[in-house]
Amino acid sequence: MTLPSLAALERHLPILQWSRAYTRETLTSDLVAAVIVTIMLIPQSLAYALLAGLPAEMGLYASILPLVGYAIFGTSRALAVGPVAVVSLMTAAAISNLGITDPAEYAAAAITLAFLSGALLTVLGIFRLGFLANFLSHPVIAGFITASGILIATSQLKHILGIEAEGHTLPALVSSLWAHLPETNPYTLVIGVGATAFLFWVRKGLKPLLARAGLKPRAADLVAKAGPVAAVVVTTLAAFAFGLGERGVDIVGTVPQGLPPLTAPRLDLDLVAQLLVPAVMISIIGFVESVSVAQTLAAKKRQRIVPDQELVGLGASNIAASVTGGYPVTGGFARSVVNFDAGAETPAAGAFTAVGILVAAMLLTPLLFFLPTATLAATIIVAVLSLVDFSVVRHAWTYSKVDFAAVSATILLTLGFGVEIGVASGVALSIALHLYKTSRPHVAEVGRVPGTEHFRNIRRHAVETHPSVVTLRVDESLYFANAAFLQDYVYDRVVGDDAVRHVVLMFSAVNEVDLSALESLEAINTRLDSMGIRLHLSEVKGPVMDRLKRSHFLDNLTGRVFLSQHEAMRALLPDDGRDAAE
């Protein structure tokens, strides 16, 4: 095998890179991290499966082979893949729209959704299309996740209260909860409120308590992260000892014991057509959430991830989920941070976690029979409320009213109309915001800072100008959406100003000029020529110049192309102050 082909293989199979430097110390670190993440992931997997409207065991199945798939193809050393709250909610919303009532058909649809998501992610990764996720702006993503956290927490209140409630929007959920509130089961309420309060205390109060008891900070933090396991154990024992299942407390019941089943997605054309758009939305949101977590953790160790390869890794994870009875997965924030803090050095920690979940699925599931669903609901509520962050709204209000409108609209639409409308509106808003901002590029008239060769905005600095020369700095690439804007801007500036003889477009910030913008430049050149004004360009970047040379624009340009704005002013304004063009 030649070296170039080996390098290409390592690029597509990152496991070949990190496995070469694998040591006994690395193995120890990965095993410790795997044990801690496994303890955390077991209750989370069960809870998120129920959030998705699926049998609890599918959460376990989605936490086994997908982790192995990511370990082979992923590039993050600490990302922990598996079921997450937002994707679980989106899965429930997508399948509920199909009107399926048969649990087996519902599960089959979730498996198909995982396959479609995995296939889409893999294709995007192979063709290096990860940049498409950049069209989702951060304010929109933050708004969607905040709204999703509120929806998820609200949807779990029915389990805390022990009542029935339906709805996928905040008004529908609140209305349904209020209508069934008199049916609250007191035993379920005690367990649900108690578990929720305990888990909140574990997050905030247990770590300081353990630290005061003499435990090292890292150990105290890791013990606190395992709090949900204690809640599961105590409430399960209580439900068993006091026969709470017979008192109306909803329990998990029988969880199949054994290896994950081999499954296949249902590639029925009608089903695929109905799930395709939700699969796209889940893929985009999952990828953005996963990559942001992976990049944050990688930066702490001066490592890097490859976004396009991350698409392949997440795609492989979802395809693995679809063939082992799972549902859509992605990188989770909370357990990735735990994985990192626990000392995970390589993706092998995820594979070891998969082994731990597999052991649990084979040996421990009978112990979950009496586990109250209220405890799982408490686990979800405590986890997702950390996602709710209204500070982004306040920050957007002070920084950018346009971004404030986007984040507010995303939150309100998600809460009012559901996650699918929220995601779709978020994507549309992100693209619309980009088009709006770039369609009205910042154009500054500039002059020379006295005694220097620097040119700055005449409205911000005390600069030197000349009535015969107007220099406009264009601070955006030129394309079809803003081509007409530049035309109007130039015309508005020169019309009525009889002293102008030269217009210089300063292109230092222009990285692209498309065909529509080229036609606008030609129109500007022609119209200025009819007014007795010459058009010049300055500081044109190489790639832009290469494109312009392939057109007739430079042949017809009435003025010149200058290397720098200083050179342009020297040529157009001789030392004696007379206009060089006259």
Coordinates of C-alpha atoms in Angstrom, one line a residue, residues 33-575:
A33 CA -14.6 7.3 31.5
A34 CA -16.7 4.5 29.9
V35 CA -17.8 3.2 33.4
I36 CA -18.9 6.7 34.4
V37 CA -20.7 7.5 31.2
T38 CA -22.4 4.0 31.2
I39 CA -23.8 4.7 34.7
M40 CA -25.1 8.1 33.4
L41 CA -26.3 6.8 30.1
I42 CA -28.5 3.9 31.2
P43 CA -31.3 6.0 32.8
Q44 CA -30.9 8.7 30.1
S45 CA -31.4 6.2 27.3
L46 CA -34.5 4.7 28.9
A47 CA -35.9 8.2 29.5
Y48 CA -35.2 9.6 26.1
A49 CA -36.8 6.5 24.4
L50 CA -40.0 7.2 26.4
L51 CA -39.8 10.8 25.3
A52 CA -39.7 9.7 21.7
G53 CA -42.8 7.6 22.4
L54 CA -40.8 4.4 22.0
P55 CA -40.3 1.3 24.2
A56 CA -37.6 2.0 26.8
E57 CA -35.3 -0.8 25.5
M58 CA -34.9 1.1 22.2
G59 CA -33.0 3.7 24.1
L60 CA -30.5 1.1 25.2
Y61 CA -30.3 -0.3 21.7
A62 CA -29.5 3.1 20.4
S63 CA -26.6 3.4 22.8
I64 CA -24.7 0.3 21.8
L65 CA -23.7 -0.2 18.1
P66 CA -24.0 3.5 17.3
L67 CA -21.2 4.3 19.7
V68 CA -19.0 1.7 18.0
G69 CA -19.8 3.2 14.6
Y70 CA -18.8 6.6 15.8
A71 CA -15.6 5.2 17.3
I72 CA -14.6 4.0 13.9
F73 CA -15.5 7.0 11.7
G74 CA -15.7 10.0 14.1
T75 CA -12.9 12.5 14.7
S76 CA -13.8 13.8 18.2
R77 CA -11.9 12.2 21.1
A78 CA -14.6 13.0 23.7
L79 CA -18.0 13.1 21.9
A80 CA -20.5 10.7 23.4
V81 CA -23.1 9.6 20.8
G82 CA -26.6 8.3 21.7
P83 CA -30.2 9.4 22.2
V84 CA -30.6 13.1 23.1
A85 CA -33.6 15.1 24.3
V86 CA -34.1 17.4 21.3
V87 CA -33.8 14.6 18.7
S88 CA -36.0 12.4 20.7
L89 CA -38.7 15.1 20.7
M90 CA -38.3 15.7 17.0
T91 CA -38.6 11.9 16.5
A92 CA -41.9 11.8 18.4
A93 CA -43.2 14.8 16.5
A94 CA -42.3 13.3 13.1
I95 CA -43.9 9.9 13.7
S96 CA -47.0 11.2 15.5
N97 CA -47.8 13.1 12.3
L98 CA -48.1 9.7 10.5
G99 CA -51.2 8.7 12.5
I100 CA -49.7 5.4 13.5
T101 CA -51.4 3.6 16.4
D102 CA -49.7 0.2 16.3
P103 CA -46.6 0.2 18.6
A104 CA -44.7 -2.1 16.3
E105 CA -45.4 0.1 13.3
Y106 CA -44.4 3.2 15.4
A107 CA -41.0 1.5 16.2
A108 CA -40.5 0.5 12.6
A109 CA -41.0 4.2 11.6
A110 CA -38.4 5.3 14.1
I111 CA -35.9 2.7 12.8
T112 CA -36.6 4.0 9.2
L113 CA -36.1 7.6 10.4
A114 CA -32.7 6.6 11.9
F115 CA -31.7 5.0 8.6
L116 CA -32.8 8.0 6.5
S117 CA -31.0 10.4 8.8
G118 CA -27.8 8.2 8.7
A119 CA -27.9 8.0 4.9
L120 CA -28.3 11.8 4.5
L121 CA -25.5 12.5 6.9
T122 CA -23.2 10.1 5.2
V123 CA -23.9 11.5 1.8
L124 CA -23.4 15.0 3.0
G125 CA -20.1 13.9 4.5
I126 CA -18.8 12.1 1.4
F127 CA -19.6 15.1 -0.8
R128 CA -18.2 17.5 1.9
L129 CA -21.4 19.4 2.2
G130 CA -21.1 20.1 5.9
F131 CA -21.0 23.9 5.2
L132 CA -24.7 23.7 4.6
A133 CA -25.3 23.6 8.3
N134 CA -23.8 27.1 8.5
F135 CA -27.1 28.4 7.1
L136 CA -28.5 27.8 10.6
S137 CA -27.5 30.9 12.5
H138 CA -26.5 30.6 16.2
P139 CA -29.4 32.8 17.5
V140 CA -31.9 30.6 15.6
I141 CA -30.3 27.4 16.9
A142 CA -30.2 28.8 20.5
G143 CA -33.8 29.9 20.2
F144 CA -34.9 26.5 18.9
I145 CA -33.1 24.6 21.6
T146 CA -34.5 26.9 24.4
A147 CA -38.0 26.4 23.1
S148 CA -37.5 22.6 22.7
G149 CA -36.3 22.5 26.3
I150 CA -39.5 24.2 27.5
L151 CA -41.6 21.8 25.4
I152 CA -39.8 18.7 26.6
A153 CA -40.1 19.7 30.3
T154 CA -43.7 20.6 29.9
S155 CA -44.5 17.3 28.1
Q156 CA -43.0 15.3 31.0
L157 CA -45.2 16.9 33.7
K158 CA -47.9 14.4 32.9
H159 CA -45.6 11.6 34.1
I160 CA -44.8 13.7 37.2
L161 CA -48.5 14.1 38.0
G162 CA -49.6 10.6 36.8
I163 CA -52.2 11.9 34.4
E164 CA -52.9 11.7 30.7
A165 CA -52.0 14.7 28.5
E166 CA -51.6 15.2 24.8
G167 CA -50.2 17.8 22.5
H168 CA -47.0 18.9 20.7
T169 CA -47.3 22.6 21.2
L170 CA -47.1 24.6 24.5
P171 CA -50.7 25.8 24.4
A172 CA -52.0 22.3 23.7
L173 CA -49.9 20.7 26.4
V174 CA -50.8 23.3 29.0
S175 CA -54.5 23.1 28.1
S176 CA -54.4 19.2 28.3
L177 CA -52.5 19.3 31.6
W178 CA -55.0 21.7 33.1
A179 CA -58.0 19.7 32.0
H180 CA -56.6 16.5 33.6
L181 CA -55.1 18.1 36.7
P182 CA -57.8 16.8 39.0
E183 CA -56.8 13.2 38.1
T184 CA -53.3 13.6 39.7
N185 CA -52.1 10.5 41.4
P186 CA -50.7 11.5 44.8
Y187 CA -48.2 8.6 44.9
T188 CA -46.8 9.4 41.5
L189 CA -46.7 13.1 42.5
V190 CA -44.6 12.3 45.5
I191 CA -42.1 10.2 43.5
G192 CA -42.0 12.7 40.6
V193 CA -41.5 15.8 42.7
G194 CA -39.2 14.1 45.1
A195 CA -37.0 12.7 42.3
T196 CA -36.9 16.1 40.5
A197 CA -36.0 18.0 43.7
F198 CA -33.3 15.4 44.5
L199 CA -31.8 15.6 41.0
F200 CA -31.7 19.4 41.1
W201 CA -30.1 19.3 44.5
V202 CA -27.5 16.7 43.2
R203 CA -26.6 19.2 40.4
K204 CA -26.2 22.1 42.7
G205 CA -25.6 21.0 46.2
L206 CA -24.0 17.5 46.2
K207 CA -20.7 18.5 44.8
P208 CA -20.0 21.2 47.4
L209 CA -21.1 18.8 50.1
L210 CA -18.8 16.1 49.0
A211 CA -16.0 18.6 48.6
R212 CA -16.5 19.7 52.2
A213 CA -16.4 16.1 53.2
G214 CA -12.9 15.8 51.8
L215 CA -13.5 14.4 48.4
K216 CA -11.3 15.7 45.6
P217 CA -13.1 18.2 43.2
R218 CA -13.0 15.9 40.2
A219 CA -14.2 12.9 42.1
A220 CA -17.0 14.9 43.7
D221 CA -18.1 16.2 40.3
L222 CA -18.2 12.7 38.8
V223 CA -20.2 11.3 41.8
A224 CA -22.7 14.1 41.4
K225 CA -23.1 13.3 37.7
A226 CA -24.2 9.8 38.8
G227 CA -27.1 11.2 40.8
P228 CA -29.8 9.9 38.3
V229 CA -28.7 6.3 39.1
A230 CA -29.3 6.8 42.8
A231 CA -32.8 8.2 42.0
V232 CA -33.5 5.2 39.8
V233 CA -32.4 2.7 42.4
V234 CA -34.3 4.3 45.3
T235 CA -37.6 4.9 43.5
T236 CA -37.5 1.4 41.9
L237 CA -37.0 -0.2 45.4
A238 CA -39.8 2.0 46.8
A239 CA -42.2 1.0 44.0
F240 CA -41.4 -2.7 44.6
A241 CA -41.5 -2.5 48.4
F242 CA -44.8 -0.6 48.6
G243 CA -46.5 -2.1 45.6
L244 CA -46.9 1.3 44.0
G245 CA -47.7 -0.2 40.6
E246 CA -51.0 -1.4 42.1
R247 CA -51.7 2.1 43.4
G248 CA -51.8 3.7 40.0
V249 CA -48.1 4.6 39.7
D250 CA -47.0 4.0 36.1
I251 CA -43.9 1.8 35.9
V252 CA -41.6 0.8 33.1
G253 CA -42.7 -2.9 33.2
T254 CA -41.0 -5.7 31.2
V255 CA -37.9 -4.6 29.4
P256 CA -36.7 -7.3 26.9
Q257 CA -33.5 -8.9 28.1
G258 CA -30.7 -9.9 25.6
L259 CA -28.8 -8.6 22.6
P260 CA -30.2 -5.9 20.4
P261 CA -32.3 -7.4 17.6
L262 CA -31.2 -7.2 14.0
T263 CA -33.7 -4.9 12.3
A264 CA -34.1 -3.4 8.8
P265 CA -35.6 0.0 7.8
R266 CA -38.9 -0.1 6.0
L267 CA -38.1 1.5 2.7
D268 CA -41.7 1.9 1.7
L269 CA -41.9 4.8 -0.7
D270 CA -44.9 6.4 1.0
L271 CA -43.3 6.1 4.4
V272 CA -39.9 7.4 3.1
A273 CA -41.6 10.4 1.5
Q274 CA -43.4 11.3 4.7
L275 CA -40.2 10.9 6.8
L276 CA -37.7 12.5 4.4
V277 CA -38.2 16.2 5.5
P278 CA -38.2 15.3 9.3
A279 CA -35.0 13.2 8.6
V280 CA -33.4 16.3 7.0
M281 CA -34.3 18.5 10.0
I282 CA -33.1 15.9 12.5
S283 CA -29.9 15.5 10.6
I284 CA -29.2 19.2 10.5
I285 CA -30.0 19.9 14.1
G286 CA -28.2 16.8 15.3
F287 CA -25.1 17.7 13.3
V288 CA -25.0 21.3 14.5
E289 CA -25.5 20.3 18.1
S290 CA -22.9 17.5 17.9
V291 CA -20.2 19.5 16.1
S292 CA -20.5 22.5 18.4
V293 CA -20.0 20.2 21.4
A294 CA -17.1 18.4 19.7
Q295 CA -15.3 21.6 18.7
T296 CA -15.6 23.0 22.2
L297 CA -14.1 20.0 23.8
A298 CA -11.4 19.5 21.2
A299 CA -10.3 23.1 21.7
K300 CA -9.6 22.5 25.4
K301 CA -6.9 19.9 24.4
R302 CA -5.7 21.8 21.3
Q303 CA -7.2 19.0 19.1
R304 CA -9.3 19.4 16.0
I305 CA -12.2 17.8 14.4
V306 CA -13.1 17.4 10.7
P307 CA -16.7 18.5 10.3
D308 CA -17.2 16.6 7.0
Q309 CA -15.8 13.4 8.6
E310 CA -18.1 14.1 11.6
L311 CA -21.0 13.8 9.2
V312 CA -19.8 10.4 8.2
G313 CA -19.3 9.4 11.8
L314 CA -22.8 10.5 12.8
G315 CA -24.2 8.9 9.6
A316 CA -22.6 5.6 10.5
S317 CA -24.0 5.9 14.0
N318 CA -27.5 6.4 12.8
I319 CA -27.3 3.6 10.3
A320 CA -26.0 1.3 13.0
A321 CA -29.0 2.3 15.2
S322 CA -31.4 1.4 12.3
V323 CA -30.0 -2.1 12.0
T324 CA -30.1 -2.8 15.8
G325 CA -33.5 -1.6 16.8
G326 CA -32.6 2.0 17.7
Y327 CA -33.7 5.4 16.6
P328 CA -32.0 8.7 15.6
V329 CA -28.9 9.6 17.7
T330 CA -26.4 12.4 17.8
G331 CA -23.6 13.7 20.2
G332 CA -25.0 14.7 23.6
F333 CA -23.8 17.7 25.4
A334 CA -24.1 16.6 29.0
R335 CA -22.6 13.1 28.6
S336 CA -19.9 14.4 26.3
V337 CA -18.8 16.8 29.0
V338 CA -18.9 14.0 31.5
N339 CA -16.9 11.8 29.1
F340 CA -14.3 14.6 28.8
D341 CA -14.1 15.3 32.5
A342 CA -13.8 11.6 33.3
G343 CA -10.6 11.5 31.2
A344 CA -11.6 10.0 27.9
E345 CA -8.6 10.1 25.6
T346 CA -9.9 8.5 22.4
P347 CA -13.2 7.4 20.8
A348 CA -12.5 3.9 22.2
A349 CA -14.2 5.2 25.4
G350 CA -17.4 5.2 23.5
A351 CA -16.9 1.7 22.3
F352 CA -16.3 0.6 25.9
T353 CA -19.4 2.4 27.0
A354 CA -21.3 0.4 24.3
V355 CA -20.0 -2.8 26.0
G356 CA -21.3 -1.5 29.3
I357 CA -24.7 -0.8 27.9
L358 CA -24.7 -4.2 26.2
V359 CA -24.1 -5.9 29.6
A360 CA -26.9 -3.8 31.1
A361 CA -29.3 -4.9 28.3
M362 CA -28.4 -8.5 28.8
L363 CA -28.3 -8.7 32.6
L364 CA -29.9 -5.7 34.3
T365 CA -33.1 -5.1 32.5
P366 CA -35.2 -7.4 34.8
L367 CA -34.3 -5.0 37.6
L368 CA -36.0 -2.1 35.8
F369 CA -39.5 -3.7 35.9
F370 CA -40.6 -1.5 38.9
L371 CA -38.9 1.7 37.7
P372 CA -41.5 4.5 37.9
T373 CA -41.8 6.5 34.7
A374 CA -42.0 9.6 36.9
T375 CA -38.3 9.1 37.8
L376 CA -37.4 9.0 34.1
A377 CA -39.5 12.1 33.5
A378 CA -37.6 13.8 36.4
T379 CA -34.3 12.8 34.7
I380 CA -35.5 14.4 31.5
I381 CA -36.8 17.6 33.1
V382 CA -33.6 18.3 35.0
A383 CA -31.4 17.5 31.9
V384 CA -33.4 19.7 29.5
L385 CA -33.9 22.7 31.7
S386 CA -30.2 23.3 31.4
L387 CA -30.8 23.9 27.7
V388 CA -33.2 26.7 28.4
D389 CA -31.2 29.9 28.1
F390 CA -33.1 33.2 27.7
S391 CA -29.9 35.2 28.0
V392 CA -29.5 34.8 24.2
V393 CA -32.7 36.9 23.8
R394 CA -31.4 39.6 26.0
H395 CA -28.0 39.6 24.3
A396 CA -29.6 39.7 20.8
W397 CA -31.7 42.7 21.8
T398 CA -28.7 44.7 22.9
Y399 CA -26.5 43.6 20.0
S400 CA -28.7 43.2 16.9
K401 CA -32.4 43.8 16.5
V402 CA -32.4 41.6 13.4
D403 CA -31.0 38.6 15.4
F404 CA -33.4 39.4 18.2
A405 CA -36.3 39.1 15.8
A406 CA -35.0 35.8 14.5
V407 CA -34.4 34.2 17.9
S408 CA -37.8 35.5 19.3
A409 CA -39.7 34.2 16.2
T410 CA -38.0 30.8 16.4
I411 CA -38.9 30.5 20.1
L412 CA -42.5 31.6 19.6
L413 CA -43.1 29.5 16.5
T414 CA -41.6 26.4 18.1
L415 CA -43.7 26.8 21.3
G416 CA -46.8 27.7 19.4
F417 CA -46.7 25.3 16.4
G418 CA -44.3 22.5 17.4
V419 CA -40.7 21.5 16.7
E420 CA -41.1 20.8 13.0
I421 CA -42.5 24.3 12.2
G422 CA -39.9 25.7 14.6
V423 CA -37.0 24.0 12.8
A424 CA -38.4 24.8 9.3
S425 CA -38.9 28.4 10.3
G426 CA -35.4 28.5 11.8
V427 CA -33.8 27.4 8.6
A428 CA -35.9 29.8 6.6
L429 CA -35.1 32.7 9.0
S430 CA -31.4 31.9 8.9
I431 CA -31.3 32.0 5.1
A432 CA -33.6 35.0 5.0
L433 CA -31.4 36.9 7.5
H434 CA -28.3 36.0 5.4
L435 CA -29.9 37.3 2.2
Y436 CA -31.2 40.4 4.0
K437 CA -27.8 41.3 5.5
T438 CA -25.8 40.7 2.4
S439 CA -28.4 42.3 0.1
R440 CA -27.7 45.6 1.8
P441 CA -23.9 45.5 2.1
H442 CA -22.1 48.1 4.1
V443 CA -20.6 50.7 1.7
A444 CA -18.4 53.4 3.2
E445 CA -17.1 56.5 1.5
V446 CA -13.5 56.8 2.6
G447 CA -10.7 59.3 2.7
R448 CA -7.0 59.3 3.6
V449 CA -5.9 59.6 7.2
P450 CA -3.6 62.6 7.2
G451 CA 0.1 61.7 7.0
T452 CA -0.6 58.0 6.2
E453 CA -1.5 55.6 3.4
H454 CA -4.6 54.4 5.3
F455 CA -8.2 55.1 4.2
R456 CA -11.1 55.2 6.6
N457 CA -14.8 56.0 6.7
I458 CA -15.4 59.8 6.4
R459 CA -18.2 59.6 9.0
R460 CA -15.9 58.1 11.6
H461 CA -12.6 59.7 11.1
A462 CA -11.0 63.1 10.3
V463 CA -9.7 62.3 6.8
E464 CA -8.6 64.0 3.7
T465 CA -10.9 64.0 0.6
H466 CA -11.1 65.7 -2.8
P467 CA -14.3 66.9 -4.4
S468 CA -13.4 65.3 -7.8
V469 CA -12.8 61.8 -6.4
V470 CA -15.3 59.7 -4.6
T471 CA -13.9 56.4 -3.1
L472 CA -16.4 53.8 -2.0
R473 CA -15.3 50.8 0.0
V474 CA -17.6 47.8 -0.5
D475 CA -17.6 45.6 2.5
E476 CA -19.3 42.6 1.1
S477 CA -18.9 40.1 -1.8
L478 CA -21.1 41.1 -4.7
Y479 CA -23.8 38.7 -6.0
F480 CA -27.3 38.7 -7.4
A481 CA -29.0 39.8 -4.2
N482 CA -27.0 43.0 -3.7
A483 CA -25.9 44.0 -7.2
A484 CA -28.8 46.4 -7.7
F485 CA -28.2 47.9 -4.3
L486 CA -24.6 48.9 -5.2
Q487 CA -25.9 50.5 -8.5
D488 CA -28.4 52.6 -6.6
Y489 CA -25.8 53.6 -4.0
V490 CA -23.3 54.8 -6.5
Y491 CA -25.9 56.7 -8.5
D492 CA -27.4 58.4 -5.4
R493 CA -23.9 59.5 -4.4
V494 CA -22.8 61.2 -7.7
V495 CA -26.1 62.6 -9.0
G496 CA -26.2 66.3 -8.3
D497 CA -22.5 66.5 -7.4
D498 CA -21.0 68.2 -10.5
A499 CA -17.5 68.2 -9.1
V500 CA -17.1 64.4 -9.2
R501 CA -14.8 63.2 -12.0
H502 CA -13.7 59.8 -10.7
V503 CA -15.4 57.1 -8.7
V504 CA -13.1 54.4 -7.1
L505 CA -14.6 51.2 -5.9
M506 CA -12.3 49.9 -3.2
F507 CA -12.6 46.0 -3.3
S508 CA -10.4 45.1 -0.4
A509 CA -13.4 43.2 1.2
V510 CA -14.8 41.7 -1.9
N511 CA -14.2 38.0 -2.3
E512 CA -16.6 37.2 -5.1
V513 CA -18.3 38.9 -8.0
D514 CA -20.9 36.7 -9.7
L515 CA -22.4 37.2 -13.1
S516 CA -25.3 39.4 -11.9
A517 CA -22.9 41.7 -10.0
L518 CA -20.6 41.8 -13.1
E519 CA -23.5 43.1 -15.2
S520 CA -24.2 45.7 -12.5
L521 CA -20.6 46.8 -12.6
E522 CA -20.9 47.1 -16.4
A523 CA -24.0 49.2 -16.0
I524 CA -22.4 51.4 -13.4
N525 CA -19.4 51.9 -15.8
T526 CA -21.6 52.8 -18.7
R527 CA -23.9 55.2 -16.8
L528 CA -21.0 57.0 -15.1
D529 CA -19.3 57.4 -18.5
S530 CA -22.4 59.1 -19.8
M531 CA -22.1 61.5 -16.9
G532 CA -18.4 62.2 -17.7
I533 CA -17.2 60.2 -14.7
R534 CA -14.6 57.5 -14.8
L535 CA -14.9 54.3 -12.9
H536 CA -11.8 52.8 -11.2
L537 CA -11.2 49.8 -9.0
S538 CA -8.6 49.4 -6.2
E539 CA -7.2 46.6 -4.0
V540 CA -8.9 43.9 -6.1
K541 CA -8.1 40.4 -4.8
G542 CA -6.4 37.9 -7.0
P543 CA -9.3 35.4 -7.5
V544 CA -11.7 38.3 -8.2
M545 CA -9.3 39.7 -10.7
D546 CA -8.9 36.4 -12.4
R547 CA -12.7 36.2 -12.9
L548 CA -12.8 39.8 -14.2
K549 CA -10.1 39.1 -16.7
R550 CA -12.3 36.4 -18.2
S551 CA -14.9 39.0 -19.1
H552 CA -15.0 42.1 -21.3
F553 CA -15.5 44.3 -18.3
L554 CA -11.8 45.4 -18.0
D555 CA -11.6 46.1 -21.7
N556 CA -14.5 48.5 -21.4
L557 CA -13.6 50.0 -18.1
T558 CA -13.3 53.8 -18.4
G559 CA -10.7 54.0 -15.6
R560 CA -7.9 51.8 -14.2
V561 CA -7.4 49.0 -11.7
F562 CA -5.0 50.2 -9.0
L563 CA -3.0 47.9 -6.7
S564 CA -3.8 50.1 -3.7
Q565 CA -6.1 53.0 -2.8
H566 CA -3.0 55.1 -2.0
E567 CA -1.7 54.5 -5.6
A568 CA -5.1 55.4 -6.9
M569 CA -5.2 58.8 -5.1
R570 CA -1.6 59.5 -6.2
A571 CA -2.5 58.9 -9.8
L572 CA -5.8 60.7 -9.8
L573 CA -4.6 63.7 -7.7
P574 CA -1.2 65.0 -8.8
D575 CA 0.9 66.9 -6.4

